[in-house]
């Protein structure tokens, strides 16, 4: 029997700014943010034929493995493609979990694409985005994997012309769990004076003054150590630093090739990209 192995590397995303604009009639919140991909990755291995097994290594993945989004992605396609064979899945988890970096959503989106490619299902990019949306509001982003301006609950995405390849990034993950519902309860929604779609078009050096994350003001009083991380990034030379999503990971943007010699001495997990 011939076994086929595909290995892909689902990447993370960061939020550049996040505004809670209004409370919706359905109980959710109207948001605006900018998603941007970064090359901090997990490793996803898909082996066929298999027995629909799922194993992990690296960072421990909480919860029942049967509910993992990678398996849910397989089951979702199986509903429409009856001949889709069972596979063995191994996920090496490197992107911090519950950090606002979208790692689980990325794993699911890459699983959809891998199955489509391996078994030549002929699913168009538009159809893949629809499948991804059924798995989570962040998942469609990772099908295109390009900078977008996101509204609604984060699922309405419009491409933006944003290239940050001339900058370096530092991600700091303090391992603090932020309950999203609690964080939302501490925010008074408001329409920003300047939309993120306009702010993001300004030079990166100006972002410190014009791009903000509403969750910071909500959670910093309860977790002052998060404010200290932001201050540390600026003290190290970041031109922009902020919490990603509802946290608790932070991103610092630095001049290109300037991060090799810096010491982000926070005592937390640090990734330099």
PDB file of C-alpha atoms in Angstrom:
ATOM      1  CA  UNK A   1       0.000   0.000   0.000  1.00  0.00           C
ATOM      2  CA  UNK A   2       1.278   3.448  -0.925  1.00  0.00           C
ATOM      3  CA  UNK A   3       0.920   6.163   1.692  1.00  0.00           C
ATOM      4  CA  UNK A   4       0.808   9.844   0.766  1.00  0.00           C
ATOM      5  CA  UNK A   5       1.913  12.500   3.222  1.00  0.00           C
ATOM      6  CA  UNK A   6       1.282  16.214   2.918  1.00  0.00           C
ATOM      7  CA  UNK A   7       2.801  18.662   5.384  1.00  0.00           C
ATOM      8  CA  UNK A   8       1.690  22.283   5.474  1.00  0.00           C
ATOM      9  CA  UNK A   9       2.483  25.117   7.844  1.00  0.00           C
ATOM     10  CA  UNK A  10      -0.574  27.087   9.017  1.00  0.00           C
ATOM     11  CA  UNK A  11       0.493  30.611   9.953  1.00  0.00           C
ATOM     12  CA  UNK A  12      -0.843  33.071  12.495  1.00  0.00           C
ATOM     13  CA  UNK A  13      -2.413  36.483  12.032  1.00  0.00           C
ATOM     14  CA  UNK A  14      -2.350  39.666  14.054  1.00  0.00           C
ATOM     15  CA  UNK A  15      -4.940  42.377  14.534  1.00  0.00           C
ATOM     16  CA  UNK A  16      -3.772  45.864  13.702  1.00  0.00           C
ATOM     17  CA  UNK A  17      -6.236  47.926  15.683  1.00  0.00           C
ATOM     18  CA  UNK A  18      -9.633  46.759  16.874  1.00  0.00           C
ATOM     19  CA  UNK A  19     -12.703  48.925  17.405  1.00  0.00           C
ATOM     20  CA  UNK A  20     -15.955  47.764  18.977  1.00  0.00           C
ATOM     21  CA  UNK A  21     -18.333  49.937  17.005  1.00  0.00           C
ATOM     22  CA  UNK A  22     -21.799  48.889  18.212  1.00  0.00           C
ATOM     23  CA  UNK A  23     -23.910  46.190  19.850  1.00  0.00           C
ATOM     24  CA  UNK A  24     -25.932  44.207  17.316  1.00  0.00           C
ATOM     25  CA  UNK A  25     -29.544  43.007  17.687  1.00  0.00           C
ATOM     26  CA  UNK A  26     -28.291  39.396  17.539  1.00  0.00           C
ATOM     27  CA  UNK A  27     -26.222  39.935  20.691  1.00  0.00           C
ATOM     28  CA  UNK A  28     -22.892  40.098  18.892  1.00  0.00           C
ATOM     29  CA  UNK A  29     -20.813  43.231  18.398  1.00  0.00           C
ATOM     30  CA  UNK A  30     -20.041  45.152  15.230  1.00  0.00           C
ATOM     31  CA  UNK A  31     -16.269  45.366  14.916  1.00  0.00           C
ATOM     32  CA  UNK A  32     -13.640  46.824  12.660  1.00  0.00           C
ATOM     33  CA  UNK A  33     -10.077  45.575  12.540  1.00  0.00           C
ATOM     34  CA  UNK A  34      -7.266  44.793  10.134  1.00  0.00           C
ATOM     35  CA  UNK A  35      -5.940  41.227   9.885  1.00  0.00           C
ATOM     36  CA  UNK A  36      -2.351  40.726   8.771  1.00  0.00           C
ATOM     37  CA  UNK A  37      -0.571  37.352   8.329  1.00  0.00           C
ATOM     38  CA  UNK A  38       2.727  36.585  10.038  1.00  0.00           C
ATOM     39  CA  UNK A  39       5.088  33.598   9.569  1.00  0.00           C
ATOM     40  CA  UNK A  40       4.724  32.045  13.025  1.00  0.00           C
ATOM     41  CA  UNK A  41       3.404  28.595  12.139  1.00  0.00           C
ATOM     42  CA  UNK A  42       2.060  25.264  13.287  1.00  0.00           C
ATOM     43  CA  UNK A  43       2.858  22.103  11.302  1.00  0.00           C
ATOM     44  CA  UNK A  44      -0.045  20.035   9.952  1.00  0.00           C
ATOM     45  CA  UNK A  45       0.575  16.545   8.547  1.00  0.00           C
ATOM     46  CA  UNK A  46      -2.119  14.686   6.608  1.00  0.00           C
ATOM     47  CA  UNK A  47      -1.512  11.021   5.705  1.00  0.00           C
ATOM     48  CA  UNK A  48      -3.671   8.940   3.383  1.00  0.00           C
ATOM     49  CA  UNK A  49      -5.020   6.354   3.451  1.00  0.00           C
ATOM     50  CA  UNK A  50      -5.754   6.523   7.167  1.00  0.00           C
ATOM     51  CA  UNK A  51      -8.264   5.752   9.879  1.00  0.00           C
ATOM     52  CA  UNK A  52      -9.414   9.292  10.737  1.00  0.00           C
ATOM     53  CA  UNK A  53      -7.034   9.587  13.653  1.00  0.00           C
ATOM     54  CA  UNK A  54      -5.910  12.868  15.186  1.00  0.00           C
ATOM     55  CA  UNK A  55      -2.770  13.344  17.259  1.00  0.00           C
ATOM     56  CA  UNK A  56      -0.890  16.382  18.509  1.00  0.00           C
ATOM     57  CA  UNK A  57       2.514  17.400  19.779  1.00  0.00           C
ATOM     58  CA  UNK A  58       4.079  20.647  20.915  1.00  0.00           C
ATOM     59  CA  UNK A  59       1.794  22.933  22.898  1.00  0.00           C
ATOM     60  CA  UNK A  60      -0.983  20.939  24.562  1.00  0.00           C
ATOM     61  CA  UNK A  61      -4.305  21.404  22.793  1.00  0.00           C
ATOM     62  CA  UNK A  62      -7.142  21.607  25.333  1.00  0.00           C
ATOM     63  CA  UNK A  63     -10.550  19.974  24.950  1.00  0.00           C
ATOM     64  CA  UNK A  64     -11.741  16.803  23.301  1.00  0.00           C
ATOM     65  CA  UNK A  65      -9.591  15.980  20.283  1.00  0.00           C
ATOM     66  CA  UNK A  66     -12.725  14.754  18.470  1.00  0.00           C
ATOM     67  CA  UNK A  67     -13.910  18.375  18.422  1.00  0.00           C
ATOM     68  CA  UNK A  68     -10.715  19.780  16.906  1.00  0.00           C
ATOM     69  CA  UNK A  69     -11.298  22.092  13.956  1.00  0.00           C
ATOM     70  CA  UNK A  70      -9.073  19.974  11.697  1.00  0.00           C
ATOM     71  CA  UNK A  71     -11.401  17.006  12.144  1.00  0.00           C
ATOM     72  CA  UNK A  72     -14.408  19.270  11.771  1.00  0.00           C
ATOM     73  CA  UNK A  73     -12.983  20.464   8.456  1.00  0.00           C
ATOM     74  CA  UNK A  74     -12.719  16.868   7.208  1.00  0.00           C
ATOM     75  CA  UNK A  75     -16.289  16.097   8.327  1.00  0.00           C
ATOM     76  CA  UNK A  76     -17.583  19.257   6.673  1.00  0.00           C
ATOM     77  CA  UNK A  77     -16.170  18.226   3.301  1.00  0.00           C
ATOM     78  CA  UNK A  78     -17.260  14.631   3.777  1.00  0.00           C
ATOM     79  CA  UNK A  79     -20.893  15.813   3.793  1.00  0.00           C
ATOM     80  CA  UNK A  80     -20.546  17.002   0.192  1.00  0.00           C
ATOM     81  CA  UNK A  81     -17.864  14.598  -1.052  1.00  0.00           C
ATOM     82  CA  UNK A  82     -18.948  11.106  -0.111  1.00  0.00           C
ATOM     83  CA  UNK A  83     -15.827   9.539  -1.618  1.00  0.00           C
ATOM     84  CA  UNK A  84     -13.472  11.601   0.540  1.00  0.00           C
ATOM     85  CA  UNK A  85     -11.277   8.970   2.218  1.00  0.00           C
ATOM     86  CA  UNK A  86     -10.332   8.868   5.870  1.00  0.00           C
ATOM     87  CA  UNK A  87      -6.929  10.303   6.744  1.00  0.00           C
ATOM     88  CA  UNK A  88      -4.568  10.407   9.692  1.00  0.00           C
ATOM     89  CA  UNK A  89      -3.892  13.908  10.994  1.00  0.00           C
ATOM     90  CA  UNK A  90      -1.007  15.093  13.140  1.00  0.00           C
ATOM     91  CA  UNK A  91      -0.843  18.683  14.368  1.00  0.00           C
ATOM     92  CA  UNK A  92       2.341  20.047  15.886  1.00  0.00           C
ATOM     93  CA  UNK A  93       1.156  23.093  17.809  1.00  0.00           C
ATOM     94  CA  UNK A  94       3.542  26.040  17.975  1.00  0.00           C
ATOM     95  CA  UNK A  95       1.237  29.063  17.741  1.00  0.00           C
ATOM     96  CA  UNK A  96       0.095  29.950  21.290  1.00  0.00           C
ATOM     97  CA  UNK A  97      -3.519  29.022  22.018  1.00  0.00           C
ATOM     98  CA  UNK A  98      -6.064  31.639  23.089  1.00  0.00           C
ATOM     99  CA  UNK A  99      -3.657  34.440  22.240  1.00  0.00           C
ATOM    100  CA  UNK A 100      -5.601  36.384  19.610  1.00  0.00           C
ATOM    101  CA  UNK A 101      -3.363  34.964  16.860  1.00  0.00           C
ATOM    102  CA  UNK A 102      -5.921  32.758  15.076  1.00  0.00           C
ATOM    103  CA  UNK A 103      -3.911  29.538  15.210  1.00  0.00           C
ATOM    104  CA  UNK A 104      -6.885  27.170  15.418  1.00  0.00           C
ATOM    105  CA  UNK A 105      -8.668  28.964  12.591  1.00  0.00           C
ATOM    106  CA  UNK A 106      -5.550  28.750  10.458  1.00  0.00           C
ATOM    107  CA  UNK A 107      -5.219  25.011  11.114  1.00  0.00           C
ATOM    108  CA  UNK A 108      -8.810  24.480   9.953  1.00  0.00           C
ATOM    109  CA  UNK A 109      -8.413  26.574   6.793  1.00  0.00           C
ATOM    110  CA  UNK A 110      -5.178  24.832   5.837  1.00  0.00           C
ATOM    111  CA  UNK A 111      -6.869  21.466   6.424  1.00  0.00           C
ATOM    112  CA  UNK A 112      -9.613  22.380   3.945  1.00  0.00           C
ATOM    113  CA  UNK A 113      -7.057  23.434   1.347  1.00  0.00           C
ATOM    114  CA  UNK A 114      -4.906  20.358   1.895  1.00  0.00           C
ATOM    115  CA  UNK A 115      -7.828  17.966   1.410  1.00  0.00           C
ATOM    116  CA  UNK A 116      -8.941  19.884  -1.669  1.00  0.00           C
ATOM    117  CA  UNK A 117      -5.458  19.682  -3.186  1.00  0.00           C
ATOM    118  CA  UNK A 118      -4.639  16.105  -2.197  1.00  0.00           C
ATOM    119  CA  UNK A 119      -7.896  14.590  -3.425  1.00  0.00           C
ATOM    120  CA  UNK A 120      -8.483  16.982  -6.319  1.00  0.00           C
ATOM    121  CA  UNK A 121     -11.952  17.917  -5.116  1.00  0.00           C
ATOM    122  CA  UNK A 122     -12.113  20.897  -7.464  1.00  0.00           C
ATOM    123  CA  UNK A 123     -13.360  23.302  -4.812  1.00  0.00           C
ATOM    124  CA  UNK A 124     -12.952  26.921  -5.919  1.00  0.00           C
ATOM    125  CA  UNK A 125     -11.423  29.553  -3.668  1.00  0.00           C
ATOM    126  CA  UNK A 126     -14.840  31.125  -3.201  1.00  0.00           C
ATOM    127  CA  UNK A 127     -16.296  27.778  -2.118  1.00  0.00           C
ATOM    128  CA  UNK A 128     -13.391  27.184   0.262  1.00  0.00           C
ATOM    129  CA  UNK A 129     -14.124  30.541   1.879  1.00  0.00           C
ATOM    130  CA  UNK A 130     -17.757  29.469   2.372  1.00  0.00           C
ATOM    131  CA  UNK A 131     -16.664  26.200   3.979  1.00  0.00           C
ATOM    132  CA  UNK A 132     -14.179  28.054   6.167  1.00  0.00           C
ATOM    133  CA  UNK A 133     -16.869  30.470   7.358  1.00  0.00           C
ATOM    134  CA  UNK A 134     -18.862  27.496   8.645  1.00  0.00           C
ATOM    135  CA  UNK A 135     -15.923  26.612  10.911  1.00  0.00           C
ATOM    136  CA  UNK A 136     -15.303  30.056  12.420  1.00  0.00           C
ATOM    137  CA  UNK A 137     -15.393  33.760  11.662  1.00  0.00           C
ATOM    138  CA  UNK A 138     -11.572  34.010  11.405  1.00  0.00           C
ATOM    139  CA  UNK A 139     -11.150  30.947   9.190  1.00  0.00           C
ATOM    140  CA  UNK A 140     -11.923  32.563   5.808  1.00  0.00           C
ATOM    141  CA  UNK A 141      -9.022  34.982   6.279  1.00  0.00           C
ATOM    142  CA  UNK A 142      -6.522  32.150   5.998  1.00  0.00           C
ATOM    143  CA  UNK A 143      -7.819  31.019   2.592  1.00  0.00           C
ATOM    144  CA  UNK A 144      -6.579  34.233   0.977  1.00  0.00           C
ATOM    145  CA  UNK A 145      -3.976  34.868   3.719  1.00  0.00           C
ATOM    146  CA  UNK A 146      -3.544  38.509   2.771  1.00  0.00           C
ATOM    147  CA  UNK A 147      -4.137  41.754   4.647  1.00  0.00           C
ATOM    148  CA  UNK A 148      -7.832  42.619   4.973  1.00  0.00           C
ATOM    149  CA  UNK A 149     -10.049  45.209   6.585  1.00  0.00           C
ATOM    150  CA  UNK A 150     -12.609  43.187   8.556  1.00  0.00           C
ATOM    151  CA  UNK A 151     -16.037  44.285   9.762  1.00  0.00           C
ATOM    152  CA  UNK A 152     -19.201  42.636  11.067  1.00  0.00           C
ATOM    153  CA  UNK A 153     -18.068  40.028  13.605  1.00  0.00           C
ATOM    154  CA  UNK A 154     -14.788  39.958  11.698  1.00  0.00           C
ATOM    155  CA  UNK A 155     -16.133  37.798   8.896  1.00  0.00           C
ATOM    156  CA  UNK A 156     -16.740  40.565   6.310  1.00  0.00           C
ATOM    157  CA  UNK A 157     -13.339  41.092   4.743  1.00  0.00           C
ATOM    158  CA  UNK A 158     -12.135  43.618   2.192  1.00  0.00           C
ATOM    159  CA  UNK A 159      -8.563  43.425   0.842  1.00  0.00           C
ATOM    160  CA  UNK A 160      -6.290  46.323   1.762  1.00  0.00           C
ATOM    161  CA  UNK A 161      -3.024  47.337   0.159  1.00  0.00           C
ATOM    162  CA  UNK A 162      -0.682  46.754   3.093  1.00  0.00           C
ATOM    163  CA  UNK A 163       2.869  45.430   2.760  1.00  0.00           C
ATOM    164  CA  UNK A 164       4.904  45.268   5.962  1.00  0.00           C
ATOM    165  CA  UNK A 165       7.758  43.202   4.529  1.00  0.00           C
ATOM    166  CA  UNK A 166      10.169  46.063   5.248  1.00  0.00           C
ATOM    167  CA  UNK A 167       9.523  45.722   9.001  1.00  0.00           C
ATOM    168  CA  UNK A 168      10.380  43.154  11.668  1.00  0.00           C
ATOM    169  CA  UNK A 169       7.972  41.849  14.292  1.00  0.00           C
ATOM    170  CA  UNK A 170       8.191  40.753  17.906  1.00  0.00           C
ATOM    171  CA  UNK A 171       5.325  38.759  19.398  1.00  0.00           C
ATOM    172  CA  UNK A 172       5.070  38.461  23.178  1.00  0.00           C
ATOM    173  CA  UNK A 173       2.720  35.912  24.711  1.00  0.00           C
ATOM    174  CA  UNK A 174       2.256  36.231  28.490  1.00  0.00           C
ATOM    175  CA  UNK A 175       0.064  33.151  28.823  1.00  0.00           C
ATOM    176  CA  UNK A 176      -2.758  35.119  30.437  1.00  0.00           C
ATOM    177  CA  UNK A 177      -6.264  33.965  29.539  1.00  0.00           C
ATOM    178  CA  UNK A 178      -8.625  36.832  28.728  1.00  0.00           C
ATOM    179  CA  UNK A 179     -12.285  35.846  28.831  1.00  0.00           C
ATOM    180  CA  UNK A 180     -13.670  37.445  25.677  1.00  0.00           C
ATOM    181  CA  UNK A 181     -17.203  37.849  27.051  1.00  0.00           C
ATOM    182  CA  UNK A 182     -15.853  39.560  30.161  1.00  0.00           C
ATOM    183  CA  UNK A 183     -13.678  41.859  28.049  1.00  0.00           C
ATOM    184  CA  UNK A 184     -16.612  42.842  25.811  1.00  0.00           C
ATOM    185  CA  UNK A 185     -18.691  43.632  28.913  1.00  0.00           C
ATOM    186  CA  UNK A 186     -16.152  46.267  29.927  1.00  0.00           C
ATOM    187  CA  UNK A 187     -16.281  48.116  26.596  1.00  0.00           C
ATOM    188  CA  UNK A 188     -18.710  50.889  25.678  1.00  0.00           C
ATOM    189  CA  UNK A 189     -19.115  50.582  21.889  1.00  0.00           C
ATOM    190  CA  UNK A 190     -18.506  53.730  19.882  1.00  0.00           C
ATOM    191  CA  UNK A 191     -17.847  54.729  16.302  1.00  0.00           C
ATOM    192  CA  UNK A 192     -14.193  55.789  15.969  1.00  0.00           C
ATOM    193  CA  UNK A 193     -13.329  59.262  14.771  1.00  0.00           C
ATOM    194  CA  UNK A 194     -11.086  57.780  12.073  1.00  0.00           C
ATOM    195  CA  UNK A 195     -11.856  54.443  10.468  1.00  0.00           C
ATOM    196  CA  UNK A 196      -9.105  51.831  10.556  1.00  0.00           C
ATOM    197  CA  UNK A 197      -9.380  51.592   6.779  1.00  0.00           C
ATOM    198  CA  UNK A 198      -8.049  55.167   6.661  1.00  0.00           C
ATOM    199  CA  UNK A 199      -5.654  54.869   9.615  1.00  0.00           C
ATOM    200  CA  UNK A 200      -3.885  51.812   8.227  1.00  0.00           C
ATOM    201  CA  UNK A 201      -3.051  53.721   5.041  1.00  0.00           C
ATOM    202  CA  UNK A 202      -0.892  56.163   7.015  1.00  0.00           C
ATOM    203  CA  UNK A 203       2.862  55.589   7.542  1.00  0.00           C
ATOM    204  CA  UNK A 204       3.607  52.935  10.173  1.00  0.00           C
ATOM    205  CA  UNK A 205       5.540  55.532  12.182  1.00  0.00           C
ATOM    206  CA  UNK A 206       2.225  57.352  12.770  1.00  0.00           C
ATOM    207  CA  UNK A 207       0.239  54.317  13.918  1.00  0.00           C
ATOM    208  CA  UNK A 208       1.164  54.764  17.578  1.00  0.00           C
ATOM    209  CA  UNK A 209      -0.955  57.911  17.698  1.00  0.00           C
ATOM    210  CA  UNK A 210      -3.898  56.860  15.521  1.00  0.00           C
ATOM    211  CA  UNK A 211      -4.417  53.068  15.748  1.00  0.00           C
ATOM    212  CA  UNK A 212      -5.735  51.536  18.966  1.00  0.00           C
ATOM    213  CA  UNK A 213      -7.277  48.351  20.317  1.00  0.00           C
ATOM    214  CA  UNK A 214     -10.397  48.980  22.414  1.00  0.00           C
ATOM    215  CA  UNK A 215      -9.711  45.853  24.479  1.00  0.00           C
ATOM    216  CA  UNK A 216      -6.564  47.346  25.968  1.00  0.00           C
ATOM    217  CA  UNK A 217      -8.424  49.966  27.990  1.00  0.00           C
ATOM    218  CA  UNK A 218     -10.860  47.259  29.071  1.00  0.00           C
ATOM    219  CA  UNK A 219      -8.338  44.698  30.332  1.00  0.00           C
ATOM    220  CA  UNK A 220      -5.276  46.707  31.432  1.00  0.00           C
ATOM    221  CA  UNK A 221      -6.791  47.762  34.784  1.00  0.00           C
ATOM    222  CA  UNK A 222      -7.313  44.093  35.688  1.00  0.00           C
ATOM    223  CA  UNK A 223      -3.981  42.972  34.210  1.00  0.00           C
ATOM    224  CA  UNK A 224      -1.429  45.796  34.600  1.00  0.00           C
ATOM    225  CA  UNK A 225       1.329  43.411  33.508  1.00  0.00           C
ATOM    226  CA  UNK A 226      -0.124  43.632  29.983  1.00  0.00           C
ATOM    227  CA  UNK A 227       0.388  47.384  29.932  1.00  0.00           C
ATOM    228  CA  UNK A 228       3.985  46.740  31.029  1.00  0.00           C
ATOM    229  CA  UNK A 229       4.550  44.481  27.998  1.00  0.00           C
ATOM    230  CA  UNK A 230       3.420  47.275  25.691  1.00  0.00           C
ATOM    231  CA  UNK A 231       5.727  49.744  27.449  1.00  0.00           C
ATOM    232  CA  UNK A 232       8.620  47.267  27.182  1.00  0.00           C
ATOM    233  CA  UNK A 233       8.146  46.928  23.422  1.00  0.00           C
ATOM    234  CA  UNK A 234       8.193  50.691  22.957  1.00  0.00           C
ATOM    235  CA  UNK A 235      11.243  51.030  25.205  1.00  0.00           C
ATOM    236  CA  UNK A 236      13.004  48.426  23.027  1.00  0.00           C
ATOM    237  CA  UNK A 237      12.458  50.536  19.917  1.00  0.00           C
ATOM    238  CA  UNK A 238       9.085  49.489  18.510  1.00  0.00           C
ATOM    239  CA  UNK A 239       7.432  52.095  16.304  1.00  0.00           C
ATOM    240  CA  UNK A 240       4.056  50.496  17.027  1.00  0.00           C
ATOM    241  CA  UNK A 241       2.955  48.062  19.737  1.00  0.00           C
ATOM    242  CA  UNK A 242      -0.486  46.747  20.650  1.00  0.00           C
ATOM    243  CA  UNK A 243      -2.444  43.776  21.871  1.00  0.00           C
ATOM    244  CA  UNK A 244      -3.698  41.461  19.123  1.00  0.00           C
ATOM    245  CA  UNK A 245      -7.439  40.904  19.169  1.00  0.00           C
ATOM    246  CA  UNK A 246      -8.835  40.354  22.656  1.00  0.00           C
ATOM    247  CA  UNK A 247      -5.390  39.178  23.723  1.00  0.00           C
ATOM    248  CA  UNK A 248      -3.309  38.335  25.377  1.00  0.00           C
ATOM    249  CA  UNK A 249      -0.502  38.313  22.778  1.00  0.00           C
ATOM    250  CA  UNK A 250       1.215  41.585  21.905  1.00  0.00           C
ATOM    251  CA  UNK A 251       2.866  42.599  18.657  1.00  0.00           C
ATOM    252  CA  UNK A 252       5.672  45.097  18.279  1.00  0.00           C
ATOM    253  CA  UNK A 253       6.699  46.450  14.871  1.00  0.00           C
ATOM    254  CA  UNK A 254      10.380  47.350  14.558  1.00  0.00           C
ATOM    255  CA  UNK A 255      12.634  48.695  11.808  1.00  0.00           C
ATOM    256  CA  UNK A 256      13.836  45.844   9.580  1.00  0.00           C
ATOM    257  CA  UNK A 257      16.711  43.756  10.987  1.00  0.00           C
ATOM    258  CA  UNK A 258      16.799  45.779  14.212  1.00  0.00           C
ATOM    259  CA  UNK A 259      15.518  43.046  16.546  1.00  0.00           C
ATOM    260  CA  UNK A 260      18.487  40.650  16.526  1.00  0.00           C
ATOM    261  CA  UNK A 261      20.284  42.432  19.330  1.00  0.00           C
ATOM    262  CA  UNK A 262      17.380  43.616  21.459  1.00  0.00           C
ATOM    263  CA  UNK A 263      16.389  42.026  24.758  1.00  0.00           C
ATOM    264  CA  UNK A 264      12.654  41.839  25.382  1.00  0.00           C
ATOM    265  CA  UNK A 265      13.094  40.891  29.034  1.00  0.00           C
ATOM    266  CA  UNK A 266       9.512  40.261  30.050  1.00  0.00           C
ATOM    267  CA  UNK A 267       9.876  36.700  31.323  1.00  0.00           C
ATOM    268  CA  UNK A 268       7.233  35.640  28.786  1.00  0.00           C
ATOM    269  CA  UNK A 269       7.317  33.707  25.531  1.00  0.00           C
ATOM    270  CA  UNK A 270       8.824  35.859  22.781  1.00  0.00           C
ATOM    271  CA  UNK A 271       8.856  35.247  19.023  1.00  0.00           C
ATOM    272  CA  UNK A 272      11.023  37.331  16.700  1.00  0.00           C
ATOM    273  CA  UNK A 273       9.907  37.364  13.072  1.00  0.00           C
TER     274      UNK A 273
END
